[in-house]
mmCIF file of C-alpha atoms and ligand atoms in Angstrom:
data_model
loop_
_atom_site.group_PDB
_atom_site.id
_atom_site.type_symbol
_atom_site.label_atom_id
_atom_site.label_comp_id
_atom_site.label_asym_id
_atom_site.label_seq_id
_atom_site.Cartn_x
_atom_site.Cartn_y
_atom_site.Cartn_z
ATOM 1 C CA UNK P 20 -21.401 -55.038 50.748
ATOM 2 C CA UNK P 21 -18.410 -55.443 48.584
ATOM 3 C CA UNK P 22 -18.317 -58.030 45.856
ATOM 4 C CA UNK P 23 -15.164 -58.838 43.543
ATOM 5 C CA UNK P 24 -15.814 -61.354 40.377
ATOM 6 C CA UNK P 25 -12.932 -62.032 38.755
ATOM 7 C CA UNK P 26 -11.839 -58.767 38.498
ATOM 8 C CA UNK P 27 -8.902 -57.944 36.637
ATOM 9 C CA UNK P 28 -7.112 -54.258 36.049
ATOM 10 C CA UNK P 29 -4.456 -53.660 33.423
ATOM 11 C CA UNK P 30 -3.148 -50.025 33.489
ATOM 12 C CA UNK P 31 -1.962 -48.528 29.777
ATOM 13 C CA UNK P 32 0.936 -50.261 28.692
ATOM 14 C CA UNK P 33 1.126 -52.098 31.996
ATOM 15 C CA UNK P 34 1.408 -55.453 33.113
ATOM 16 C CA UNK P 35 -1.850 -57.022 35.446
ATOM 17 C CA UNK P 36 -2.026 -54.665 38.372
ATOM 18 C CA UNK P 37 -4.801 -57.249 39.722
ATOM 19 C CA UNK P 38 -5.367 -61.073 38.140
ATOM 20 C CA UNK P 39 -8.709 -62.513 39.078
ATOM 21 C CA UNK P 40 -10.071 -60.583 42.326
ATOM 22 C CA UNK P 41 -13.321 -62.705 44.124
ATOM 23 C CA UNK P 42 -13.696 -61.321 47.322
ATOM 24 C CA UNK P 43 -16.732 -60.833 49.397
ATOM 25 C CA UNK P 44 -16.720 -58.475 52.191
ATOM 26 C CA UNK P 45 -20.331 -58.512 54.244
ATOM 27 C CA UNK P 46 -21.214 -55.572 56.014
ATOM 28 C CA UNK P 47 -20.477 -55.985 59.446
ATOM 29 C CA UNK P 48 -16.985 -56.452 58.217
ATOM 30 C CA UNK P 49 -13.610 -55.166 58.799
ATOM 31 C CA UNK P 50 -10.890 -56.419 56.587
ATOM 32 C CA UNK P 51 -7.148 -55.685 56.464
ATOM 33 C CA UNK P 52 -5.528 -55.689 53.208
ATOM 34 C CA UNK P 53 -1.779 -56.534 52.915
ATOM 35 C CA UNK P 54 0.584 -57.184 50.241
ATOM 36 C CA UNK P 55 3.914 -55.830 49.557
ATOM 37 C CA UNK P 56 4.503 -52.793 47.631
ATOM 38 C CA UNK P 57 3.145 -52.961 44.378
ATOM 39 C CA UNK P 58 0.951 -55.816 44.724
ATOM 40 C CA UNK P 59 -2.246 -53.790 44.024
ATOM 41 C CA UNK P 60 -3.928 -52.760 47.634
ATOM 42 C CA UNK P 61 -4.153 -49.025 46.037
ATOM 43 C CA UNK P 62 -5.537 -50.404 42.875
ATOM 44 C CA UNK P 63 -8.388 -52.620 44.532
ATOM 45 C CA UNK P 64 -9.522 -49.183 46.770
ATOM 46 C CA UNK P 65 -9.522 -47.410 43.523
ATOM 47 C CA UNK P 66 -11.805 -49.791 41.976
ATOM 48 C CA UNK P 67 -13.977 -49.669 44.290
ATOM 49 C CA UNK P 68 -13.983 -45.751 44.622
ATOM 50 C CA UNK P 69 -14.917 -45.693 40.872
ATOM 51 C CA UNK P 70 -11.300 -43.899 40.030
ATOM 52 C CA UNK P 71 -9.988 -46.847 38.043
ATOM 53 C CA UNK P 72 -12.518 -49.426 36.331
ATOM 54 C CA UNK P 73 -11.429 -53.030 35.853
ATOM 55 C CA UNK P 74 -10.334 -54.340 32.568
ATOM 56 C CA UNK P 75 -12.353 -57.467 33.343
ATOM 57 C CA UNK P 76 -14.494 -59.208 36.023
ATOM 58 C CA UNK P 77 -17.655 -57.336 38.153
ATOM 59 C CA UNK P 78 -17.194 -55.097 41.013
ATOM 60 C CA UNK P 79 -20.438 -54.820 42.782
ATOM 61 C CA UNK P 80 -20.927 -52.152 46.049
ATOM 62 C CA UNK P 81 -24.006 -52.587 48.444
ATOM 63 C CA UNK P 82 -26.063 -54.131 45.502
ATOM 64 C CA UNK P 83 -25.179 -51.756 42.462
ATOM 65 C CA UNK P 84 -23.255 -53.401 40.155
ATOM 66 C CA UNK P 85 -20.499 -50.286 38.983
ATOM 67 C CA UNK P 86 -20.224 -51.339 35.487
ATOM 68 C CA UNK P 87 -23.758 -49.313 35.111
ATOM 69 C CA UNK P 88 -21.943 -46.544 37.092
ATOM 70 C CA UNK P 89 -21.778 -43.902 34.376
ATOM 71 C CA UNK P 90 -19.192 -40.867 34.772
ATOM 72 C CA UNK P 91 -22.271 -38.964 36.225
ATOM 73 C CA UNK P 92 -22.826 -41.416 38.794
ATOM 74 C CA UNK P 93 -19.723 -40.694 39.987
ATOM 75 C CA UNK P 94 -20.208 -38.170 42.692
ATOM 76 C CA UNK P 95 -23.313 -40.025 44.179
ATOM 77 C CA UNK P 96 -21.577 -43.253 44.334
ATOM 78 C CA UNK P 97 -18.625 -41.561 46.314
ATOM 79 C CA UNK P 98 -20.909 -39.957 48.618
ATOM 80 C CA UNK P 99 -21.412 -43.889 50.022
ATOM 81 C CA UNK P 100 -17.673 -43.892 50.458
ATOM 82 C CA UNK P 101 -15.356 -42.065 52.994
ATOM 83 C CA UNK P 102 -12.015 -42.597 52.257
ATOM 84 C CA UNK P 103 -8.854 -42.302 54.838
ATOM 85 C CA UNK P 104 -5.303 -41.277 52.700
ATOM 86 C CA UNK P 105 -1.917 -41.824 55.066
ATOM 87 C CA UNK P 106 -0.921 -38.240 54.034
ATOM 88 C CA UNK P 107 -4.571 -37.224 55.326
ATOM 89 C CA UNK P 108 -4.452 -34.462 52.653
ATOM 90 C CA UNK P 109 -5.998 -31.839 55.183
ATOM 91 C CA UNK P 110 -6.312 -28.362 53.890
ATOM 92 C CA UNK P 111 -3.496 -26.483 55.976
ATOM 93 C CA UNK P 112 -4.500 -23.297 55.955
ATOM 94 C CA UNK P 113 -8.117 -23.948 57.204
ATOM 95 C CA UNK P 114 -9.465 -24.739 60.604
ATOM 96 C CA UNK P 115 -10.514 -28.946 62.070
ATOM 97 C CA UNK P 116 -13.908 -27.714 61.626
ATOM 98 C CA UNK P 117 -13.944 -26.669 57.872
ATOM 99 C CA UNK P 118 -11.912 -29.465 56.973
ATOM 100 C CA UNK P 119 -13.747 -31.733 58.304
ATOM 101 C CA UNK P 120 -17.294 -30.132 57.167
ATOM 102 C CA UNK P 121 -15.776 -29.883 53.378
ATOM 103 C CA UNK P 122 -17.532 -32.918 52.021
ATOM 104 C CA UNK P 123 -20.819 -31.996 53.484
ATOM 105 C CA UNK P 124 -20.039 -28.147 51.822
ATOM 106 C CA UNK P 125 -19.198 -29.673 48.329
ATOM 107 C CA UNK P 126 -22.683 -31.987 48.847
ATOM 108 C CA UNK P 127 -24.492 -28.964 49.961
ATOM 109 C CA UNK P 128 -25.899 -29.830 53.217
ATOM 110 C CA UNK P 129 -27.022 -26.539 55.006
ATOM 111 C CA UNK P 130 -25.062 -24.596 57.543
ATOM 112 C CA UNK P 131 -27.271 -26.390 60.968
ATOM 113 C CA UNK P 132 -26.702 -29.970 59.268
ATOM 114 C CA UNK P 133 -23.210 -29.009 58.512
ATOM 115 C CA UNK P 134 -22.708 -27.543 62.272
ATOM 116 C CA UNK P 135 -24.352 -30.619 63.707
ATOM 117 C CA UNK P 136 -22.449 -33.571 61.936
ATOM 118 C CA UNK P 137 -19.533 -32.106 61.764
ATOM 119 C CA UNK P 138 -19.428 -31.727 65.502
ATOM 120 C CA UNK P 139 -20.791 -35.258 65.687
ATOM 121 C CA UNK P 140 -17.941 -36.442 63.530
ATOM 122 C CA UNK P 141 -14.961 -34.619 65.829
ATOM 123 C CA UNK P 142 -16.574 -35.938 68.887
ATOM 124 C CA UNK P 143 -16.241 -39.583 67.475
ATOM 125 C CA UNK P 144 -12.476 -39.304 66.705
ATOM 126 C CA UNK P 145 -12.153 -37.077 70.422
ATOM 127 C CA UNK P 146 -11.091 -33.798 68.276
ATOM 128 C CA UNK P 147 -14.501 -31.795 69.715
ATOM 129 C CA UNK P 148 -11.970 -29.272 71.515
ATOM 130 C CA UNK P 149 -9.786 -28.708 68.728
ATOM 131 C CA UNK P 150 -12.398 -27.479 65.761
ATOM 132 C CA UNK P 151 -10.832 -24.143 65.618
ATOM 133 C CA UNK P 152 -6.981 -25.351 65.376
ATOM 134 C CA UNK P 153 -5.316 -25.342 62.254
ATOM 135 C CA UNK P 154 -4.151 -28.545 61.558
ATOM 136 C CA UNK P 155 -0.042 -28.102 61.902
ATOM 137 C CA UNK P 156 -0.629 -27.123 65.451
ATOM 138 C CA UNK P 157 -1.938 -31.036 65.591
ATOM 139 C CA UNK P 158 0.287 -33.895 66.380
ATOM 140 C CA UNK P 159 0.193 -36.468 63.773
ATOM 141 C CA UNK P 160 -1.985 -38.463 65.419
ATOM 142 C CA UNK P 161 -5.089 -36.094 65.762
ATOM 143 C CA UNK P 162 -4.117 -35.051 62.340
ATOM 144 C CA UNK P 163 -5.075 -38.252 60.419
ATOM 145 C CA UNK P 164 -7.729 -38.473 63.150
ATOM 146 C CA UNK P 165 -9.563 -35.248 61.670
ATOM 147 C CA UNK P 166 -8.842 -36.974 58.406
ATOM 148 C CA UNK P 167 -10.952 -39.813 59.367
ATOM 149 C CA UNK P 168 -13.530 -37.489 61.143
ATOM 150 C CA UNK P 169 -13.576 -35.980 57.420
ATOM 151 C CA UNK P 170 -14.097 -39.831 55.927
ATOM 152 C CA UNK P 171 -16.834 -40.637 58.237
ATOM 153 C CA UNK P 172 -19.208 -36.729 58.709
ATOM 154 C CA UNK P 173 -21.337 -37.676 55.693
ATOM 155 C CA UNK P 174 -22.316 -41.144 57.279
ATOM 156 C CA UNK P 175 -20.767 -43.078 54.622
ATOM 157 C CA UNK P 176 -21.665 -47.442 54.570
ATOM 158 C CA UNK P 177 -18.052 -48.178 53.732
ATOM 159 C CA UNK P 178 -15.270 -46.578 55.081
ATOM 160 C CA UNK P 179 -11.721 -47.316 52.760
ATOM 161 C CA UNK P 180 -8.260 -46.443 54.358
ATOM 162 C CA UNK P 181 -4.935 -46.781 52.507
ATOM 163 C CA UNK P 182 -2.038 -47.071 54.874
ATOM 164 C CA UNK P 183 -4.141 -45.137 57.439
ATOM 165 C CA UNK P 184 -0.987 -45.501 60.161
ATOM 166 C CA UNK P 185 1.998 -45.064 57.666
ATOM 167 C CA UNK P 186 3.430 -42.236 59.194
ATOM 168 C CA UNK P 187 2.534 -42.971 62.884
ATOM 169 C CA UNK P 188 4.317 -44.894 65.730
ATOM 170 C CA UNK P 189 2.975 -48.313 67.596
ATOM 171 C CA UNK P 190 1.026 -46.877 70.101
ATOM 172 C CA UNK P 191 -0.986 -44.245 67.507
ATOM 173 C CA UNK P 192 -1.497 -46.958 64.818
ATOM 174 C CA UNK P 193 -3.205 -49.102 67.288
ATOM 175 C CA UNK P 194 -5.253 -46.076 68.613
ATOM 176 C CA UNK P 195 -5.751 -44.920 64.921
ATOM 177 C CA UNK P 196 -7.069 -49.106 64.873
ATOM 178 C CA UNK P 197 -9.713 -48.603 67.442
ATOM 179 C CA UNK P 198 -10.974 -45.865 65.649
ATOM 180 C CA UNK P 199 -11.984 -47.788 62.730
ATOM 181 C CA UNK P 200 -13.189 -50.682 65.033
ATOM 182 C CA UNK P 201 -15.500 -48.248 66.450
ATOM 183 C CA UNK P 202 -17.031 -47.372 63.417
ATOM 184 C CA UNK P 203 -16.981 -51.003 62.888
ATOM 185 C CA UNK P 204 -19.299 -51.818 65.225
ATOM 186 C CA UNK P 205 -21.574 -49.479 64.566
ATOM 187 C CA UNK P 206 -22.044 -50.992 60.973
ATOM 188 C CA UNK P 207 -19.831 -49.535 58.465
ATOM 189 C CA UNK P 208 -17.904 -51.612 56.320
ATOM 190 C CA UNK P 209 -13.831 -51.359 56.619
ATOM 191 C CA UNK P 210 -11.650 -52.032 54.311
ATOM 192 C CA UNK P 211 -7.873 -51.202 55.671
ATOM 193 C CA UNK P 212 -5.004 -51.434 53.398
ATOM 194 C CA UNK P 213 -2.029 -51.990 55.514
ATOM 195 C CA UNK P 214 1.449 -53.393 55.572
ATOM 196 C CA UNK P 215 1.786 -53.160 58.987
ATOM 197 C CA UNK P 216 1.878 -57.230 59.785
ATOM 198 C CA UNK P 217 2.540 -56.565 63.243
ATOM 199 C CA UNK P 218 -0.148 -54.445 63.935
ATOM 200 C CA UNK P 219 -2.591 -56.100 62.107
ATOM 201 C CA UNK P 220 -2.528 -59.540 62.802
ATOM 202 C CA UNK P 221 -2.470 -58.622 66.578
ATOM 203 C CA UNK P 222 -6.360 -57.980 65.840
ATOM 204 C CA UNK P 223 -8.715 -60.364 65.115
ATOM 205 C CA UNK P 224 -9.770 -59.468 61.381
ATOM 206 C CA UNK P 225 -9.688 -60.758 58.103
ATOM 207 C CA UNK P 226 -6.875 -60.202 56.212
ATOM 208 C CA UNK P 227 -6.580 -60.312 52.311
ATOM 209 C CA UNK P 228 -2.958 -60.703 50.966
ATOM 210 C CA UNK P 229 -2.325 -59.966 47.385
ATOM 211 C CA UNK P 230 0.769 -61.099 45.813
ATOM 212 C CA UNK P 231 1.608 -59.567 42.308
ATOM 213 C CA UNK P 232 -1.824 -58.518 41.596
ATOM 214 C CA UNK P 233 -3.627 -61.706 43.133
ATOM 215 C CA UNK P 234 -5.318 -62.670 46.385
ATOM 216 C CA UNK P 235 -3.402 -65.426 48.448
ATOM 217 C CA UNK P 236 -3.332 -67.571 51.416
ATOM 218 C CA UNK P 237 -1.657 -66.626 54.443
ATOM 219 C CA UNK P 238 0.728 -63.529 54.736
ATOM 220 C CA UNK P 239 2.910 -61.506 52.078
HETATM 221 P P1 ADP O 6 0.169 -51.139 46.127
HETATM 222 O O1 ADP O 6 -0.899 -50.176 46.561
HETATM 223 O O2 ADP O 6 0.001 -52.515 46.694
HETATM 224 O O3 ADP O 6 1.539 -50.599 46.353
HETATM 225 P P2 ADP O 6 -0.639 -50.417 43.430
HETATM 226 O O4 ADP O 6 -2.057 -50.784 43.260
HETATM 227 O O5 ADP O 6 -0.296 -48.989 43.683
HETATM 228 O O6 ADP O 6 0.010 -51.367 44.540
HETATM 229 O O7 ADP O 6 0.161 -50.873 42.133
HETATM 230 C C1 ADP O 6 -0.013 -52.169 41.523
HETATM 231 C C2 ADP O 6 0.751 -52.203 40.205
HETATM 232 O O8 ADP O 6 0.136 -51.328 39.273
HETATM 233 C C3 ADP O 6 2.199 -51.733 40.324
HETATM 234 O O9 ADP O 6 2.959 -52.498 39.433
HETATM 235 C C4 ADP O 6 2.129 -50.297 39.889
HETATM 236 O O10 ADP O 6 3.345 -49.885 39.344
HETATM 237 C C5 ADP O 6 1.033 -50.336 38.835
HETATM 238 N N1 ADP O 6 0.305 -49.047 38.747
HETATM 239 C C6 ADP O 6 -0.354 -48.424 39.740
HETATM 240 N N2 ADP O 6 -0.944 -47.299 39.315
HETATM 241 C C7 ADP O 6 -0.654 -47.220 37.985
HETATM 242 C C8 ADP O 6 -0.977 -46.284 36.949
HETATM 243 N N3 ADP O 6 -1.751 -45.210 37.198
HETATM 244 N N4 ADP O 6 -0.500 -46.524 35.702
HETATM 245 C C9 ADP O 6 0.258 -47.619 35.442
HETATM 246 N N5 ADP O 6 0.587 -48.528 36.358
HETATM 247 C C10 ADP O 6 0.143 -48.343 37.620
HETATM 248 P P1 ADP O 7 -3.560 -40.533 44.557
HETATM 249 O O1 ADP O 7 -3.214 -39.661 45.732
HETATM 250 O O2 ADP O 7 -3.579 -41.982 44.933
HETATM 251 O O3 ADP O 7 -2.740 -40.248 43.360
HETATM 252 P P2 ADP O 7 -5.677 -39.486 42.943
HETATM 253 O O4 ADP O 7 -4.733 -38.434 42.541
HETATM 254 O O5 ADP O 7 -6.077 -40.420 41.874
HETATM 255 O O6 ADP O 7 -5.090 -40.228 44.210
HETATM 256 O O7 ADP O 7 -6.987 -38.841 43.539
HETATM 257 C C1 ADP O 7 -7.226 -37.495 43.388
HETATM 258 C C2 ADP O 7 -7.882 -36.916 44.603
HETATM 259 O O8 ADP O 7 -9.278 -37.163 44.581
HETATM 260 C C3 ADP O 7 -7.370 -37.513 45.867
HETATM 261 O O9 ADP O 7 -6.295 -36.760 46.344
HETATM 262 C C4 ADP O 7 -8.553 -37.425 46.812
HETATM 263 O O10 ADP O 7 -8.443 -36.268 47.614
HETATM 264 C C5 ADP O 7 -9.743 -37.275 45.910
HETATM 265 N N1 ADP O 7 -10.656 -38.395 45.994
HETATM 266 C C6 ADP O 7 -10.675 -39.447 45.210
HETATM 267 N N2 ADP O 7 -11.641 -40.277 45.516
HETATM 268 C C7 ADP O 7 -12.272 -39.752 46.547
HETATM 269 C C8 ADP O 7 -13.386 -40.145 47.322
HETATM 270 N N3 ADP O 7 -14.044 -41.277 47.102
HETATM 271 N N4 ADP O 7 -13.761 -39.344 48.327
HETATM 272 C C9 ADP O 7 -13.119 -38.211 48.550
HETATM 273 N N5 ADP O 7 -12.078 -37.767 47.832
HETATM 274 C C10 ADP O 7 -11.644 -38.541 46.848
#
């Protein structure tokens, strides 16, 4: 589902961000990605969201190779994409529900569709009795949980998460976890950028490690 080919990214008057990426993720995967700060976990997502484009090397998503993305591509390649931030960027002053059914408004889905997923979506992430809160009467938890229901309403096939638990204790990381197992399992691709070792390697994924740009053995 996700292919790196010796992929390389070199920002404007930057050193190599990433050094010769090849990485295949299959579809029924989740992967962790780890790395200390720096190392380039935010710059791989970004590849593959089509917000940066590699300096060299292929990037190729579910079969469509992105270097014959054009810029009006864009949009429809996102749409295949939900995307988790760890300061869930919620809109504050409007309700679960409109949050959440914002992609879906932007893609122009009508009202019933938008009704029906986005109800779908909350009940997934266990929010269905919160839709009309505003999100700072949400704990942090449910917060980046409506953020997730917001990643995952337009039935995306890969799901991307940077630092997903950053702000959250033990116990709501590995809840926040279980979450993106579930979606897991019912075959969307994860990729989880984390450098939460403890966390992660209690489950049984893959984990990619970059160091300085490139992928290595073992842990950061
Ligand atoms: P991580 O997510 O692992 O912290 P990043 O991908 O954010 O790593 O950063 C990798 C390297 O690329 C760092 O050296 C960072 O300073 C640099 N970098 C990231 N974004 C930019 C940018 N927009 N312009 C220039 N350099 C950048
Ligand atoms: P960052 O917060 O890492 O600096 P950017 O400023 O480059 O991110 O991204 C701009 C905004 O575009 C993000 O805040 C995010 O809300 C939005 N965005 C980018 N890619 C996607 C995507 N694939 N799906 C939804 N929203 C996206």
């Amino acid at each position: 589902m996700i292919t790196f080919d010796r992929v390389g990214k070199r920002y404007a008057e930057g050193h190599d961000a990433l050094s010769e990426i090849s990485v295949e993720i299959r579809q029924d995967e989740l992967v962790f990605l780890t790395g200390h700060s720096g190392a380039g976990k935010s710059t791989l997502l970004r590849l593959i969201m089509l917000m940066e484009r590699p300096t060299r090397g292929q990037v190729i998503i579910d079969g469509q190779n992105l270097a014959a993305v054009k810029a009006r591509g864009i949009p429809r390649h996102r749409r295949n994409i939900g995307v988790v931030f760890q300061n869930h960027q919620l809109l504050l002053d409007r309700t679960v529900f409109d949050n959440v059914a914002l992609p879906l408004v932007i893609a122009g889905y009508d009202q019933r569709d938008i009704g029906r997923r986005v109800r779908a979506a909350l009940d997934k992430v266990g929010l269905l009795p919160r839709e009309r809160a505003l999100p700072v009467t949400l704990s942090g938890g449910e917060q980046q949980r409506v953020g997730i229901a917001r990643a995952v309403v337009a039935r995306p096939k890969i799901l991307l998460a940077d630092e997903p638990t950053g702000n959250l204790d033990p116990a709501l990381s590995a809840e926040i976890m279980q979450l993106f197992e579930a979606f897991n399992q019912v075959g969307v691709t994860v990729l989880i950028a984390s450098h939460d070792l403890a966390l992660i390697s209690r489950l049984r994924h893959r984990i990619l490690t970059l160091r300085e740009g490139r992928l290595v053995g073992g842990y950061p």
